[in-house]
């Protein structure tokens, strides 16, 4: 049996330019402005592709005009995938919220007002523009088909191999505190892994919260091959660990 669905909705008729001007006036009069943009299930979901990496409608123009009216603007981005951000160089504060469910607004408010210290790291790479994606080069060679030509060079591995600058790299993220990693030691073991008979080692390190605010630290562990990349990525994420709540100044 086949199933189908239709979504019905409505909203007041508004003039885009009038709303943009209102946003500018409000931002200009405020000490700090907050503008939220992004996507939802109408623009991205499982089972179909987006036809653009741009934010919908006049979202970019809204952000640009609010930033021009008040540089002290917090931009909240809600999306499950990367989007183009042509205004990012003029933005002092950008908060990627992804899809936080029913408590999304409360969670964002806690971060903005300092009740919670953010510690997440990006699980994707944000390129500067759509054309920098690895799959872009493999589209349209055979009608509407995309040839899978990236091999293992997808995501951050592609950008490493291409030596291409990105907007926000895989694993990037900021917090209200700074962390210091020290005393890194690698102790090789005499045993080998059952996977391809590879060597095994123990990695140890110390993590210090060098700030005054308690927070968490995501430590990412990458493995690199010596002697050039060849058909292998320059480096690969092999493990990560989140060091739980560290008080300011503590190890």
GROMACS .gro file of C-alpha atoms in nm:
model
  251
    1UNK     CA    1   0.000   0.000   0.000
    2UNK     CA    2   0.132   0.344  -0.091
    3UNK     CA    3   0.103   0.631   0.151
    4UNK     CA    4   0.108   1.003   0.088
    5UNK     CA    5   0.078   1.321   0.288
    6UNK     CA    6   0.013   1.688   0.237
    7UNK     CA    7   0.088   1.977   0.470
    8UNK     CA    8  -0.145   2.276   0.486
    9UNK     CA    9  -0.060   2.604   0.651
   10UNK     CA   10  -0.096   2.976   0.630
   11UNK     CA   11   0.061   3.301   0.741
   12UNK     CA   12  -0.024   3.669   0.723
   13UNK     CA   13   0.055   3.841   0.394
   14UNK     CA   14   0.357   4.067   0.444
   15UNK     CA   15   0.582   4.282   0.231
   16UNK     CA   16   0.941   4.159   0.247
   17UNK     CA   17   1.096   4.505   0.223
   18UNK     CA   18   0.873   4.637   0.499
   19UNK     CA   19   0.975   4.352   0.729
   20UNK     CA   20   1.344   4.400   0.647
   21UNK     CA   21   1.323   4.769   0.729
   22UNK     CA   22   1.149   4.689   1.057
   23UNK     CA   23   1.429   4.445   1.145
   24UNK     CA   24   1.687   4.715   1.068
   25UNK     CA   25   1.513   4.968   1.291
   26UNK     CA   26   1.479   4.721   1.577
   27UNK     CA   27   1.845   4.618   1.552
   28UNK     CA   28   1.964   4.979   1.539
   29UNK     CA   29   1.777   5.064   1.859
   30UNK     CA   30   1.897   4.757   2.052
   31UNK     CA   31   2.215   4.714   2.256
   32UNK     CA   32   2.252   4.365   2.109
   33UNK     CA   33   2.053   4.217   1.822
   34UNK     CA   34   1.968   3.849   1.777
   35UNK     CA   35   1.865   3.717   1.437
   36UNK     CA   36   1.773   3.354   1.370
   37UNK     CA   37   1.782   3.197   1.023
   38UNK     CA   38   1.808   2.847   0.885
   39UNK     CA   39   1.628   2.552   0.735
   40UNK     CA   40   1.357   2.306   0.836
   41UNK     CA   41   1.197   1.989   0.703
   42UNK     CA   42   1.061   2.184   0.406
   43UNK     CA   43   1.415   2.245   0.284
   44UNK     CA   44   1.611   1.940   0.394
   45UNK     CA   45   1.511   1.593   0.502
   46UNK     CA   46   1.584   1.229   0.440
   47UNK     CA   47   1.504   1.100   0.093
   48UNK     CA   48   1.566   1.405  -0.122
   49UNK     CA   49   1.844   1.651  -0.201
   50UNK     CA   50   1.857   2.026  -0.163
   51UNK     CA   51   1.894   2.216  -0.488
   52UNK     CA   52   2.110   2.485  -0.330
   53UNK     CA   53   2.337   2.550  -0.031
   54UNK     CA   54   2.192   2.898   0.010
   55UNK     CA   55   1.959   2.997   0.290
   56UNK     CA   56   1.599   3.028   0.168
   57UNK     CA   57   1.427   3.346   0.061
   58UNK     CA   58   1.575   3.672   0.182
   59UNK     CA   59   1.751   3.519   0.483
   60UNK     CA   60   2.096   3.636   0.373
   61UNK     CA   61   1.972   3.987   0.305
   62UNK     CA   62   1.805   3.995   0.647
   63UNK     CA   63   2.130   3.902   0.822
   64UNK     CA   64   2.337   4.145   0.616
   65UNK     CA   65   2.106   4.437   0.688
   66UNK     CA   66   2.081   4.359   1.060
   67UNK     CA   67   2.461   4.331   1.085
   68UNK     CA   68   2.498   4.665   0.908
   69UNK     CA   69   2.248   4.824   1.148
   70UNK     CA   70   2.410   4.677   1.459
   71UNK     CA   71   2.752   4.503   1.451
   72UNK     CA   72   2.677   4.363   1.798
   73UNK     CA   73   2.453   4.095   1.651
   74UNK     CA   74   2.425   3.728   1.742
   75UNK     CA   75   2.332   3.512   1.443
   76UNK     CA   76   2.164   3.181   1.526
   77UNK     CA   77   2.181   2.924   1.249
   78UNK     CA   78   1.946   2.626   1.249
   79UNK     CA   79   2.028   2.357   0.995
   80UNK     CA   80   2.132   1.995   0.975
   81UNK     CA   81   2.385   2.051   0.698
   82UNK     CA   82   2.626   2.324   0.584
   83UNK     CA   83   2.491   2.636   0.414
   84UNK     CA   84   2.660   2.925   0.237
   85UNK     CA   85   2.719   3.225   0.465
   86UNK     CA   86   2.820   3.522   0.248
   87UNK     CA   87   2.802   3.759   0.547
   88UNK     CA   88   3.012   3.556   0.790
   89UNK     CA   89   3.318   3.786   0.777
   90UNK     CA   90   3.105   4.067   0.920
   91UNK     CA   91   2.954   3.855   1.196
   92UNK     CA   92   3.106   3.866   1.545
   93UNK     CA   93   2.900   3.584   1.693
   94UNK     CA   94   2.759   3.283   1.507
   95UNK     CA   95   2.586   3.002   1.692
   96UNK     CA   96   2.510   2.679   1.505
   97UNK     CA   97   2.214   2.522   1.678
   98UNK     CA   98   2.130   2.232   1.444
   99UNK     CA   99   1.787   2.087   1.530
  100UNK     CA  100   1.737   2.096   1.904
  101UNK     CA  101   1.376   1.982   1.929
  102UNK     CA  102   1.112   2.139   2.153
  103UNK     CA  103   1.368   2.289   2.391
  104UNK     CA  104   1.579   2.445   2.116
  105UNK     CA  105   1.490   2.801   2.214
  106UNK     CA  106   1.558   2.747   2.584
  107UNK     CA  107   1.890   2.581   2.508
  108UNK     CA  108   2.001   2.865   2.283
  109UNK     CA  109   1.898   3.120   2.547
  110UNK     CA  110   2.105   2.937   2.811
  111UNK     CA  111   2.412   2.958   2.587
  112UNK     CA  112   2.362   3.324   2.493
  113UNK     CA  113   2.311   3.437   2.853
  114UNK     CA  114   2.596   3.225   2.989
  115UNK     CA  115   2.395   2.971   3.186
  116UNK     CA  116   2.554   2.696   2.975
  117UNK     CA  117   2.903   2.679   2.829
  118UNK     CA  118   2.895   2.539   2.472
  119UNK     CA  119   3.134   2.253   2.400
  120UNK     CA  120   3.012   2.097   2.075
  121UNK     CA  121   3.234   2.050   1.771
  122UNK     CA  122   3.129   2.045   1.406
  123UNK     CA  123   3.073   1.700   1.256
  124UNK     CA  124   3.087   1.847   0.905
  125UNK     CA  125   3.302   2.094   0.712
  126UNK     CA  126   3.164   2.432   0.608
  127UNK     CA  127   3.307   2.527   0.266
  128UNK     CA  128   3.313   2.885   0.147
  129UNK     CA  129   3.081   2.803  -0.141
  130UNK     CA  130   2.892   2.520  -0.305
  131UNK     CA  131   3.148   2.474  -0.582
  132UNK     CA  132   3.411   2.369  -0.328
  133UNK     CA  133   3.229   2.047  -0.240
  134UNK     CA  134   3.405   1.732  -0.364
  135UNK     CA  135   3.090   1.592  -0.527
  136UNK     CA  136   3.042   1.911  -0.732
  137UNK     CA  137   3.299   1.794  -0.985
  138UNK     CA  138   3.121   1.462  -1.038
  139UNK     CA  139   2.773   1.593  -1.115
  140UNK     CA  140   2.605   1.590  -1.454
  141UNK     CA  141   2.846   1.375  -1.651
  142UNK     CA  142   2.569   1.125  -1.728
  143UNK     CA  143   2.238   1.307  -1.728
  144UNK     CA  144   2.114   1.357  -1.373
  145UNK     CA  145   2.354   1.107  -1.222
  146UNK     CA  146   2.635   1.181  -0.982
  147UNK     CA  147   2.944   0.967  -1.024
  148UNK     CA  148   3.096   0.862  -0.693
  149UNK     CA  149   3.450   0.972  -0.766
  150UNK     CA  150   3.564   1.097  -0.427
  151UNK     CA  151   3.687   0.756  -0.309
  152UNK     CA  152   3.805   0.810   0.050
  153UNK     CA  153   3.856   1.182  -0.005
  154UNK     CA  154   3.524   1.314   0.122
  155UNK     CA  155   3.452   1.565   0.395
  156UNK     CA  156   3.759   1.707   0.568
  157UNK     CA  157   3.979   1.451   0.388
  158UNK     CA  158   3.899   1.614   0.054
  159UNK     CA  159   3.983   1.963   0.176
  160UNK     CA  160   4.311   1.841   0.326
  161UNK     CA  161   4.412   1.672   0.001
  162UNK     CA  162   4.311   1.973  -0.209
  163UNK     CA  163   4.480   2.213   0.036
  164UNK     CA  164   4.166   2.424   0.013
  165UNK     CA  165   4.076   2.681   0.274
  166UNK     CA  166   3.735   2.629   0.433
  167UNK     CA  167   3.500   2.851   0.628
  168UNK     CA  168   3.478   2.627   0.934
  169UNK     CA  169   3.673   2.299   0.949
  170UNK     CA  170   3.550   1.963   1.070
  171UNK     CA  171   3.588   1.949   1.448
  172UNK     CA  172   3.576   2.327   1.495
  173UNK     CA  173   3.399   2.480   1.791
  174UNK     CA  174   3.437   2.752   2.053
  175UNK     CA  175   3.361   2.773   2.424
  176UNK     CA  176   3.358   3.037   2.695
  177UNK     CA  177   3.682   2.892   2.830
  178UNK     CA  178   4.018   2.799   2.682
  179UNK     CA  179   4.181   2.459   2.720
  180UNK     CA  180   4.544   2.352   2.715
  181UNK     CA  181   4.660   2.002   2.619
  182UNK     CA  182   5.003   1.906   2.752
  183UNK     CA  183   5.225   1.613   2.849
  184UNK     CA  184   5.134   1.417   2.537
  185UNK     CA  185   5.295   1.073   2.542
  186UNK     CA  186   5.271   0.778   2.303
  187UNK     CA  187   5.372   0.439   2.441
  188UNK     CA  188   5.407   0.168   2.172
  189UNK     CA  189   5.301  -0.182   2.275
  190UNK     CA  190   5.455  -0.506   2.164
  191UNK     CA  191   5.119  -0.648   2.061
  192UNK     CA  192   4.938  -0.575   1.733
  193UNK     CA  193   4.578  -0.511   1.640
  194UNK     CA  194   4.364  -0.781   1.481
  195UNK     CA  195   4.286  -0.527   1.207
  196UNK     CA  196   4.548  -0.564   0.933
  197UNK     CA  197   4.811  -0.656   1.193
  198UNK     CA  198   4.866  -0.288   1.273
  199UNK     CA  199   5.076  -0.161   1.567
  200UNK     CA  200   4.909  -0.064   1.893
  201UNK     CA  201   5.004   0.223   2.123
  202UNK     CA  202   4.871   0.397   2.432
  203UNK     CA  203   4.819   0.772   2.407
  204UNK     CA  204   4.808   0.980   2.723
  205UNK     CA  205   4.781   1.354   2.781
  206UNK     CA  206   4.671   1.617   3.030
  207UNK     CA  207   4.388   1.864   2.975
  208UNK     CA  208   4.371   2.193   3.166
  209UNK     CA  209   4.090   2.444   3.176
  210UNK     CA  210   4.288   2.767   3.149
  211UNK     CA  211   3.981   2.987   3.179
  212UNK     CA  212   3.767   3.105   3.467
  213UNK     CA  213   3.447   2.933   3.353
  214UNK     CA  214   3.381   2.564   3.401
  215UNK     CA  215   3.342   2.366   3.080
  216UNK     CA  216   3.406   2.051   2.882
  217UNK     CA  217   3.671   1.972   2.622
  218UNK     CA  218   3.638   1.753   2.313
  219UNK     CA  219   3.978   1.602   2.235
  220UNK     CA  220   4.014   1.473   1.879
  221UNK     CA  221   4.278   1.216   1.791
  222UNK     CA  222   4.399   1.201   1.432
  223UNK     CA  223   4.637   0.955   1.268
  224UNK     CA  224   4.863   1.061   0.982
  225UNK     CA  225   5.073   0.850   0.747
  226UNK     CA  226   5.433   0.940   0.676
  227UNK     CA  227   5.576   0.953   0.326
  228UNK     CA  228   5.299   1.144   0.144
  229UNK     CA  229   4.927   1.089   0.113
  230UNK     CA  230   4.911   0.899  -0.217
  231UNK     CA  231   4.582   0.715  -0.221
  232UNK     CA  232   4.530   0.768   0.151
  233UNK     CA  233   4.398   1.076   0.335
  234UNK     CA  234   4.651   1.315   0.487
  235UNK     CA  235   4.505   1.245   0.831
  236UNK     CA  236   4.208   1.056   0.970
  237UNK     CA  237   4.004   1.093   1.286
  238UNK     CA  238   4.060   0.773   1.482
  239UNK     CA  239   3.901   0.856   1.814
  240UNK     CA  240   3.772   1.137   2.029
  241UNK     CA  241   3.692   1.181   2.392
  242UNK     CA  242   3.497   1.448   2.576
  243UNK     CA  243   3.657   1.547   2.904
  244UNK     CA  244   3.363   1.624   3.127
  245UNK     CA  245   3.312   1.927   3.345
  246UNK     CA  246   3.640   2.095   3.436
  247UNK     CA  247   3.628   2.386   3.677
  248UNK     CA  248   3.821   2.696   3.583
  249UNK     CA  249   4.194   2.652   3.636
  250UNK     CA  250   4.166   2.276   3.702
  251UNK     CA  251   4.329   1.976   3.534
   0.00000   0.00000   0.00000
